[in-house]
Amino acid sequence: MSTPEFARPLNLSLNLTQALPTERVTAKLTGVSAQQAHVFIGDTPADVVSASGETIVFSVPPGTKAGSQVVRVDVGGQSLKQSLEVLGKVSTTEVAVWVKEGVTKSDFSARLSQLNLGLSLIDFRPLSGPGPCTSTLARVGVPSGQNIGAVLSRLRQPAEEDVVLQADPQSLWGLDVDHLTAIGIQGARQRGRSGKGVTIAILDTGVTQQRHLGQNLLAGYDFVEEDSDPSDAFDDSVTPDQDGHGTPVAVLAAGAEFGVAPNARILPIRIGDAHGQILASQAVRGVCFALKTVPPKQLVLNLSFGGDTPTQGLKNVLAYALQQQVLIAVAAGNQGSAGPTHYPAAFDLPGLVAVGALQVLLTEEWRPASFSTHGAYVDIAAPGQGIMSSSPTSTIHAYEGTSFATPLVAGALALWREAFPAATPSEIEQKIKNSAVPLLTAKAEEIGSGMLNLSQAP
């Protein structure tokens, strides 16, 4: 007499407790085959990457709201459910780890090496206080392409003589503006736009290598010190809270986390001294260097500088660059409604895009920033107050000014160039202006055609 088979109880378990949108999660089913299974996060269908036996791999849908979400797997007439914490605005390049009291830096580094995930130790600092502050807080670098949810899960797994108390996502908090969401970057990402094949030349106070730029940072030149080290030298006593100028500009244009065009390359050209002063002759030399270094149809110039007196020499080289199909984004200035005309933004050169700055109110309404210079030459506007970026020391700061609105447009120009490699600067200028979002309460002299918008194009 044969022994009857009893069906195993249906169950669903996930390999992760936390995950970012687009990250992959593995679901283990018991009592039912994963074939023909359908996965939902809330009511949104998730993309099933693979299904075999009792295992199904799916990705969290883009745009999934941060917080606890219900994962539902419909299969064989049954619905299995499990909760998943969807991460929101967190760093994709590092996590925060609480380390047990008394653990040495070398012991913790050895623990990271054992995980074989390519993790690196950025900072290891005792908190020196009562209660939980007797432990050490470490910042751990995560290499590009690693699944943050998986890294957190591995760090949390107990090990013999473990040294980890808690591993947390590095939440990005503060009085900041989510500039990428504001300009519709998710739409551009879904269409595969990243600036690949384009180089953005940052003519500024220099750019210092750090993890947000990675391998995208090319070798450049310093026209102030006349050497091949164009590191960011900005250290202005007038703005002591601002750490660097060219570096955060570069990160906003093409940084892995904060950048509009994360696959574009950065050509660092230092033309500004420690106080941010730029000589017209250095600006001309910087443009010429960029033209010599990068094929024109692959080049975007970011000019986050200017003044009240035009020079014909700079106008001539910019006009030539545009004729050679170089794209150019220029800051409109920070002198407000009563300020003088700002050059080179005000040069009458078709294809040159002059950028004003926007600020957001508590009502989430966008309006021209009070400091943004007005003028008929303003072509478009982008977020320019409370913009989060990374400094030369990799510290996250909030920046403001048309200087930091401009790289958002430079990054956008890189996306447009990627999509339309044969278009002229004037044609791309018109495309970017046509896709802008008008602000009904603002004048054209404040914002040009409106707010930068990448949600529908390119």
mmCIF file of N, CA, C and O in Angstrom, residues 50-126:
data_model
loop_
_atom_site.group_PDB
_atom_site.id
_atom_site.type_symbol
_atom_site.label_atom_id
_atom_site.label_comp_id
_atom_site.label_asym_id
_atom_site.label_seq_id
_atom_site.Cartn_x
_atom_site.Cartn_y
_atom_site.Cartn_z
ATOM 1 N N SER A 50 13.243 35.925 -14.699
ATOM 2 C CA SER A 50 13.374 34.492 -14.934
ATOM 3 C C SER A 50 12.473 33.744 -13.958
ATOM 4 O O SER A 50 12.164 34.227 -12.876
ATOM 5 N N ALA A 51 12.049 32.537 -14.369
ATOM 6 C CA ALA A 51 11.237 31.675 -13.514
ATOM 7 C C ALA A 51 11.639 30.236 -13.787
ATOM 8 O O ALA A 51 11.569 29.766 -14.925
ATOM 9 N N SER A 52 12.073 29.547 -12.736
ATOM 10 C CA SER A 52 12.536 28.172 -12.893
ATOM 11 C C SER A 52 12.269 27.413 -11.604
ATOM 12 O O SER A 52 12.643 27.881 -10.514
ATOM 13 N N GLY A 53 11.646 26.226 -11.746
ATOM 14 C CA GLY A 53 11.336 25.449 -10.559
ATOM 15 C C GLY A 53 10.431 26.231 -9.637
ATOM 16 O O GLY A 53 9.330 26.639 -10.015
ATOM 17 N N GLU A 54 10.901 26.455 -8.429
ATOM 18 C CA GLU A 54 10.137 27.228 -7.446
ATOM 19 C C GLU A 54 10.749 28.602 -7.201
ATOM 20 O O GLU A 54 10.447 29.247 -6.198
ATOM 21 N N THR A 55 11.596 29.058 -8.133
ATOM 22 C CA THR A 55 12.290 30.333 -7.963
ATOM 23 C C THR A 55 11.912 31.298 -9.071
ATOM 24 O O THR A 55 11.881 30.924 -10.249
ATOM 25 N N ILE A 56 11.646 32.513 -8.688
ATOM 26 C CA ILE A 56 11.308 33.543 -9.665
ATOM 27 C C ILE A 56 12.104 34.804 -9.339
ATOM 28 O O ILE A 56 12.230 35.189 -8.167
ATOM 29 N N VAL A 57 12.705 35.405 -10.372
ATOM 30 C CA VAL A 57 13.472 36.643 -10.210
ATOM 31 C C VAL A 57 12.695 37.759 -10.908
ATOM 32 O O VAL A 57 12.310 37.627 -12.069
ATOM 33 N N PHE A 58 12.485 38.852 -10.182
ATOM 34 C CA PHE A 58 11.756 39.992 -10.744
ATOM 35 C C PHE A 58 12.470 41.281 -10.386
ATOM 36 O O PHE A 58 13.309 41.310 -9.476
ATOM 37 N N SER A 59 12.162 42.346 -11.123
ATOM 38 C CA SER A 59 12.732 43.651 -10.805
ATOM 39 C C SER A 59 11.640 44.565 -10.285
ATOM 40 O O SER A 59 10.490 44.520 -10.744
ATOM 41 N N VAL A 60 12.005 45.399 -9.317
ATOM 42 C CA VAL A 60 11.061 46.357 -8.744
ATOM 43 C C VAL A 60 10.756 47.424 -9.802
ATOM 44 O O VAL A 60 11.683 48.001 -10.380
ATOM 45 N N PRO A 61 9.486 47.678 -10.094
ATOM 46 C CA PRO A 61 9.153 48.629 -11.166
ATOM 47 C C PRO A 61 9.731 50.016 -10.921
ATOM 48 O O PRO A 61 9.749 50.495 -9.775
ATOM 49 N N PRO A 62 10.220 50.693 -11.975
ATOM 50 C CA PRO A 62 10.676 52.085 -11.831
ATOM 51 C C PRO A 62 9.552 52.964 -11.304
ATOM 52 O O PRO A 62 8.383 52.775 -11.668
ATOM 53 N N GLY A 63 9.903 53.910 -10.449
ATOM 54 C CA GLY A 63 8.900 54.839 -9.936
ATOM 55 C C GLY A 63 8.096 54.314 -8.768
ATOM 56 O O GLY A 63 7.194 55.010 -8.280
ATOM 57 N N THR A 64 8.402 53.088 -8.289
ATOM 58 C CA THR A 64 7.675 52.554 -7.139
ATOM 59 C C THR A 64 7.884 53.457 -5.927
ATOM 60 O O THR A 64 9.002 53.843 -5.612
ATOM 61 N N LYS A 65 6.794 53.793 -5.250
ATOM 62 C CA LYS A 65 6.857 54.699 -4.103
ATOM 63 C C LYS A 65 7.671 54.091 -2.979
ATOM 64 O O LYS A 65 7.569 52.893 -2.687
ATOM 65 N N ALA A 66 8.494 54.915 -2.341
ATOM 66 C CA ALA A 66 9.309 54.449 -1.225
ATOM 67 C C ALA A 66 8.424 54.049 -0.050
ATOM 68 O O ALA A 66 7.358 54.617 0.174
ATOM 69 N N GLY A 67 8.878 53.047 0.700
ATOM 70 C CA GLY A 67 8.144 52.586 1.864
ATOM 71 C C GLY A 67 7.783 51.122 1.743
ATOM 72 O O GLY A 67 8.148 50.431 0.786
ATOM 73 N N SER A 68 7.069 50.615 2.732
ATOM 74 C CA SER A 68 6.683 49.217 2.748
ATOM 75 C C SER A 68 5.648 48.937 1.657
ATOM 76 O O SER A 68 4.605 49.581 1.601
ATOM 77 N N GLN A 69 5.964 47.973 0.800
ATOM 78 C CA GLN A 69 5.073 47.603 -0.295
ATOM 79 C C GLN A 69 4.786 46.105 -0.224
ATOM 80 O O GLN A 69 5.610 45.320 0.250
ATOM 81 N N VAL A 70 3.604 45.733 -0.704
ATOM 82 C CA VAL A 70 3.224 44.319 -0.715
ATOM 83 C C VAL A 70 3.630 43.699 -2.046
ATOM 84 O O VAL A 70 3.244 44.189 -3.111
ATOM 85 N N VAL A 71 4.440 42.651 -1.973
ATOM 86 C CA VAL A 71 4.771 41.867 -3.159
ATOM 87 C C VAL A 71 3.753 40.734 -3.258
ATOM 88 O O VAL A 71 3.599 39.932 -2.317
ATOM 89 N N ARG A 72 3.069 40.665 -4.376
ATOM 90 C CA ARG A 72 2.052 39.624 -4.579
ATOM 91 C C ARG A 72 2.434 38.765 -5.775
ATOM 92 O O ARG A 72 2.708 39.292 -6.857
ATOM 93 N N VAL A 73 2.466 37.480 -5.573
ATOM 94 C CA VAL A 73 2.742 36.544 -6.655
ATOM 95 C C VAL A 73 1.477 35.739 -6.912
ATOM 96 O O VAL A 73 1.006 34.999 -6.042
ATOM 97 N N ASP A 74 0.914 35.908 -8.096
ATOM 98 C CA ASP A 74 -0.269 35.164 -8.503
ATOM 99 C C ASP A 74 0.168 33.975 -9.354
ATOM 100 O O ASP A 74 0.791 34.139 -10.416
ATOM 101 N N VAL A 75 -0.148 32.763 -8.892
ATOM 102 C CA VAL A 75 0.260 31.567 -9.621
ATOM 103 C C VAL A 75 -0.665 30.411 -9.230
ATOM 104 O O VAL A 75 -1.011 30.242 -8.063
ATOM 105 N N GLY A 76 -1.068 29.643 -10.231
ATOM 106 C CA GLY A 76 -1.895 28.470 -9.969
ATOM 107 C C GLY A 76 -3.182 28.770 -9.247
ATOM 108 O O GLY A 76 -3.641 27.962 -8.417
ATOM 109 N N GLY A 77 -3.762 29.931 -9.520
ATOM 110 C CA GLY A 77 -5.010 30.285 -8.863
ATOM 111 C C GLY A 77 -4.845 30.753 -7.434
ATOM 112 O O GLY A 77 -5.829 30.985 -6.721
ATOM 113 N N GLN A 78 -3.617 30.909 -6.990
ATOM 114 C CA GLN A 78 -3.331 31.353 -5.632
ATOM 115 C C GLN A 78 -2.625 32.713 -5.652
ATOM 116 O O GLN A 78 -1.952 33.053 -6.629
ATOM 117 N N SER A 79 -2.766 33.447 -4.569
ATOM 118 C CA SER A 79 -2.047 34.711 -4.392
ATOM 119 C C SER A 79 -1.204 34.612 -3.133
ATOM 120 O O SER A 79 -1.747 34.432 -2.029
ATOM 121 N N LEU A 80 0.110 34.714 -3.323
ATOM 122 C CA LEU A 80 1.035 34.685 -2.192
ATOM 123 C C LEU A 80 1.571 36.095 -1.972
ATOM 124 O O LEU A 80 1.872 36.805 -2.925
ATOM 125 N N LYS A 81 1.717 36.496 -0.709
ATOM 126 C CA LYS A 81 2.093 37.867 -0.409
ATOM 127 C C LYS A 81 3.249 37.922 0.584
ATOM 128 O O LYS A 81 3.366 37.075 1.467
ATOM 129 N N GLN A 82 4.076 38.944 0.415
ATOM 130 C CA GLN A 82 5.193 39.207 1.319
ATOM 131 C C GLN A 82 5.497 40.693 1.244
ATOM 132 O O GLN A 82 5.271 41.334 0.216
ATOM 133 N N SER A 83 6.011 41.257 2.319
ATOM 134 C CA SER A 83 6.314 42.698 2.321
ATOM 135 C C SER A 83 7.754 42.942 1.894
ATOM 136 O O SER A 83 8.636 42.110 2.121
ATOM 137 N N LEU A 84 7.971 44.095 1.242
ATOM 138 C CA LEU A 84 9.302 44.529 0.801
ATOM 139 C C LEU A 84 9.415 46.018 1.043
ATOM 140 O O LEU A 84 8.517 46.785 0.688
ATOM 141 N N GLU A 85 10.501 46.435 1.663
ATOM 142 C CA GLU A 85 10.747 47.855 1.896
ATOM 143 C C GLU A 85 11.432 48.422 0.655
ATOM 144 O O GLU A 85 12.574 48.077 0.349
ATOM 145 N N VAL A 86 10.710 49.286 -0.064
ATOM 146 C CA VAL A 86 11.276 49.911 -1.250
ATOM 147 C C VAL A 86 12.013 51.175 -0.830
ATOM 148 O O VAL A 86 11.450 52.045 -0.149
ATOM 149 N N LEU A 87 13.275 51.255 -1.194
ATOM 150 C CA LEU A 87 14.099 52.403 -0.825
ATOM 151 C C LEU A 87 13.782 53.587 -1.722
ATOM 152 O O LEU A 87 13.488 53.428 -2.899
ATOM 153 N N GLY A 88 13.872 54.783 -1.166
ATOM 154 C CA GLY A 88 13.613 55.993 -1.922
ATOM 155 C C GLY A 88 14.893 56.708 -2.286
ATOM 156 O O GLY A 88 15.752 56.160 -2.975
ATOM 157 N N LYS A 89 15.048 57.925 -1.800
ATOM 158 C CA LYS A 89 16.209 58.730 -2.147
ATOM 159 C C LYS A 89 17.381 58.343 -1.252
ATOM 160 O O LYS A 89 17.569 58.860 -0.151
ATOM 161 N N VAL A 90 18.176 57.398 -1.724
ATOM 162 C CA VAL A 90 19.343 56.932 -0.982
ATOM 163 C C VAL A 90 20.544 56.921 -1.924
ATOM 164 O O VAL A 90 20.403 56.932 -3.145
ATOM 165 N N SER A 91 21.717 56.893 -1.342
ATOM 166 C CA SER A 91 22.933 56.819 -2.136
ATOM 167 C C SER A 91 23.026 55.460 -2.808
ATOM 168 O O SER A 91 22.711 54.426 -2.209
ATOM 169 N N THR A 92 23.459 55.457 -4.061
ATOM 170 C CA THR A 92 23.717 54.196 -4.764
ATOM 171 C C THR A 92 25.202 53.859 -4.776
ATOM 172 O O THR A 92 25.598 52.862 -5.388
ATOM 173 N N THR A 93 25.995 54.673 -4.106
ATOM 174 C CA THR A 93 27.444 54.451 -4.104
ATOM 175 C C THR A 93 28.016 54.180 -2.710
ATOM 176 O O THR A 93 29.205 53.926 -2.573
ATOM 177 N N GLU A 94 27.168 54.219 -1.680
ATOM 178 C CA GLU A 94 27.664 53.900 -0.346
ATOM 179 C C GLU A 94 26.524 53.518 0.589
ATOM 180 O O GLU A 94 25.353 53.832 0.332
ATOM 181 N N VAL A 95 26.871 52.823 1.678
ATOM 182 C CA VAL A 95 25.936 52.495 2.746
ATOM 183 C C VAL A 95 26.581 52.880 4.072
ATOM 184 O O VAL A 95 27.796 53.097 4.147
ATOM 185 N N ALA A 96 25.759 52.982 5.119
ATOM 186 C CA ALA A 96 26.249 53.319 6.459
ATOM 187 C C ALA A 96 26.208 52.072 7.330
ATOM 188 O O ALA A 96 25.196 51.354 7.348
ATOM 189 N N VAL A 97 27.295 51.799 8.024
ATOM 190 C CA VAL A 97 27.385 50.591 8.844
ATOM 191 C C VAL A 97 27.787 50.960 10.266
ATOM 192 O O VAL A 97 28.807 51.616 10.481
ATOM 193 N N TRP A 98 26.961 50.513 11.243
ATOM 194 C CA TRP A 98 27.301 50.668 12.656
ATOM 195 C C TRP A 98 28.176 49.489 13.059
ATOM 196 O O TRP A 98 27.825 48.335 12.837
ATOM 197 N N VAL A 99 29.319 49.784 13.659
ATOM 198 C CA VAL A 99 30.306 48.763 14.003
ATOM 199 C C VAL A 99 30.382 48.629 15.518
ATOM 200 O O VAL A 99 30.307 49.630 16.254
ATOM 201 N N LYS A 100 30.521 47.406 15.984
ATOM 202 C CA LYS A 100 30.562 47.156 17.423
ATOM 203 C C LYS A 100 31.717 47.892 18.104
ATOM 204 O O LYS A 100 32.786 48.075 17.520
ATOM 205 N N GLU A 101 31.473 48.290 19.329
ATOM 206 C CA GLU A 101 32.492 48.985 20.121
ATOM 207 C C GLU A 101 33.730 48.107 20.264
ATOM 208 O O GLU A 101 33.640 46.901 20.498
ATOM 209 N N GLY A 102 34.888 48.710 20.054
ATOM 210 C CA GLY A 102 36.140 47.989 20.227
ATOM 211 C C GLY A 102 36.675 47.337 18.965
ATOM 212 O O GLY A 102 37.817 46.872 18.939
ATOM 213 N N VAL A 103 35.846 47.291 17.899
ATOM 214 C CA VAL A 103 36.308 46.693 16.645
ATOM 215 C C VAL A 103 37.269 47.652 15.957
ATOM 216 O O VAL A 103 36.989 48.849 15.829
ATOM 217 N N THR A 104 38.402 47.152 15.512
ATOM 218 C CA THR A 104 39.401 48.003 14.870
ATOM 219 C C THR A 104 39.064 48.208 13.395
ATOM 220 O O THR A 104 38.299 47.433 12.796
ATOM 221 N N LYS A 105 39.678 49.199 12.827
ATOM 222 C CA LYS A 105 39.494 49.493 11.408
ATOM 223 C C LYS A 105 39.964 48.324 10.550
ATOM 224 O O LYS A 105 39.307 47.957 9.551
ATOM 225 N N SER A 106 41.070 47.709 10.919
ATOM 226 C CA SER A 106 41.599 46.589 10.131
ATOM 227 C C SER A 106 40.674 45.379 10.213
ATOM 228 O O SER A 106 40.481 44.663 9.222
ATOM 229 N N ASP A 107 40.091 45.141 11.394
ATOM 230 C CA ASP A 107 39.151 44.023 11.537
ATOM 231 C C ASP A 107 37.923 44.245 10.664
ATOM 232 O O ASP A 107 37.415 43.310 10.036
ATOM 233 N N PHE A 108 37.441 45.465 10.645
ATOM 234 C CA PHE A 108 36.253 45.758 9.844
ATOM 235 C C PHE A 108 36.569 45.661 8.353
ATOM 236 O O PHE A 108 35.768 45.136 7.565
ATOM 237 N N SER A 109 37.739 46.159 7.954
ATOM 238 C CA SER A 109 38.140 46.048 6.547
ATOM 239 C C SER A 109 38.241 44.587 6.126
ATOM 240 O O SER A 109 37.862 44.219 5.003
ATOM 241 N N ALA A 110 38.732 43.739 7.027
ATOM 242 C CA ALA A 110 38.834 42.314 6.729
ATOM 243 C C ALA A 110 37.449 41.702 6.536
ATOM 244 O O ALA A 110 37.242 40.856 5.658
ATOM 245 N N ARG A 111 36.489 42.148 7.341
ATOM 246 C CA ARG A 111 35.107 41.660 7.206
ATOM 247 C C ARG A 111 34.536 42.059 5.851
ATOM 248 O O ARG A 111 33.858 41.266 5.188
ATOM 249 N N LEU A 112 34.818 43.270 5.403
ATOM 250 C CA LEU A 112 34.339 43.713 4.092
ATOM 251 C C LEU A 112 34.949 42.863 2.991
ATOM 252 O O LEU A 112 34.268 42.478 2.035
ATOM 253 N N SER A 113 36.227 42.558 3.117
ATOM 254 C CA SER A 113 36.911 41.747 2.098
ATOM 255 C C SER A 113 36.308 40.356 2.007
ATOM 256 O O SER A 113 36.188 39.782 0.920
ATOM 257 N N GLN A 114 35.910 39.786 3.156
ATOM 258 C CA GLN A 114 35.331 38.444 3.180
ATOM 259 C C GLN A 114 34.042 38.361 2.376
ATOM 260 O O GLN A 114 33.701 37.301 1.846
ATOM 261 N N LEU A 115 33.325 39.465 2.268
ATOM 262 C CA LEU A 115 32.063 39.455 1.542
ATOM 263 C C LEU A 115 32.259 39.356 0.038
ATOM 264 O O LEU A 115 31.328 39.012 -0.694
ATOM 265 N N ASN A 116 33.454 39.708 -0.435
ATOM 266 C CA ASN A 116 33.797 39.590 -1.859
ATOM 267 C C ASN A 116 32.810 40.358 -2.751
ATOM 268 O O ASN A 116 32.379 39.855 -3.799
ATOM 269 N N LEU A 117 32.448 41.557 -2.320
ATOM 270 C CA LEU A 117 31.518 42.396 -3.083
ATOM 271 C C LEU A 117 32.191 43.645 -3.656
ATOM 272 O O LEU A 117 31.521 44.484 -4.252
ATOM 273 N N GLY A 118 33.480 43.769 -3.446
ATOM 274 C CA GLY A 118 34.185 44.957 -3.929
ATOM 275 C C GLY A 118 33.928 46.185 -3.080
ATOM 276 O O GLY A 118 34.133 47.308 -3.547
ATOM 277 N N LEU A 119 33.488 45.996 -1.837
ATOM 278 C CA LEU A 119 33.196 47.133 -0.960
ATOM 279 C C LEU A 119 34.490 47.789 -0.493
ATOM 280 O O LEU A 119 35.507 47.122 -0.283
ATOM 281 N N SER A 120 34.443 49.108 -0.318
ATOM 282 C CA SER A 120 35.626 49.847 0.131
ATOM 283 C C SER A 120 35.260 50.712 1.329
ATOM 284 O O SER A 120 34.125 51.164 1.458
ATOM 285 N N LEU A 121 36.223 50.923 2.188
ATOM 286 C CA LEU A 121 35.999 51.727 3.396
ATOM 287 C C LEU A 121 36.299 53.186 3.102
ATOM 288 O O LEU A 121 37.424 53.555 2.784
ATOM 289 N N ILE A 122 35.268 54.034 3.181
ATOM 290 C CA ILE A 122 35.424 55.468 2.937
ATOM 291 C C ILE A 122 35.793 56.202 4.222
ATOM 292 O O ILE A 122 36.667 57.064 4.236
ATOM 293 N N ASP A 123 35.118 55.843 5.303
ATOM 294 C CA ASP A 123 35.354 56.534 6.577
ATOM 295 C C ASP A 123 35.054 55.563 7.710
ATOM 296 O O ASP A 123 34.134 54.735 7.617
ATOM 297 N N PHE A 124 35.830 55.645 8.789
ATOM 298 C CA PHE A 124 35.672 54.777 9.956
ATOM 299 C C PHE A 124 35.876 55.667 11.169
ATOM 300 O O PHE A 124 36.999 56.038 11.484
ATOM 301 N N ARG A 125 34.776 56.030 11.828
ATOM 302 C CA ARG A 125 34.866 57.103 12.815
ATOM 303 C C ARG A 125 34.077 56.761 14.090
ATOM 304 O O ARG A 125 32.846 56.622 14.048
ATOM 305 N N PRO A 126 34.755 56.640 15.252
ATOM 306 C CA PRO A 126 34.034 56.433 16.519
ATOM 307 C C PRO A 126 33.113 57.625 16.808
ATOM 308 O O PRO A 126 33.469 58.772 16.563
#
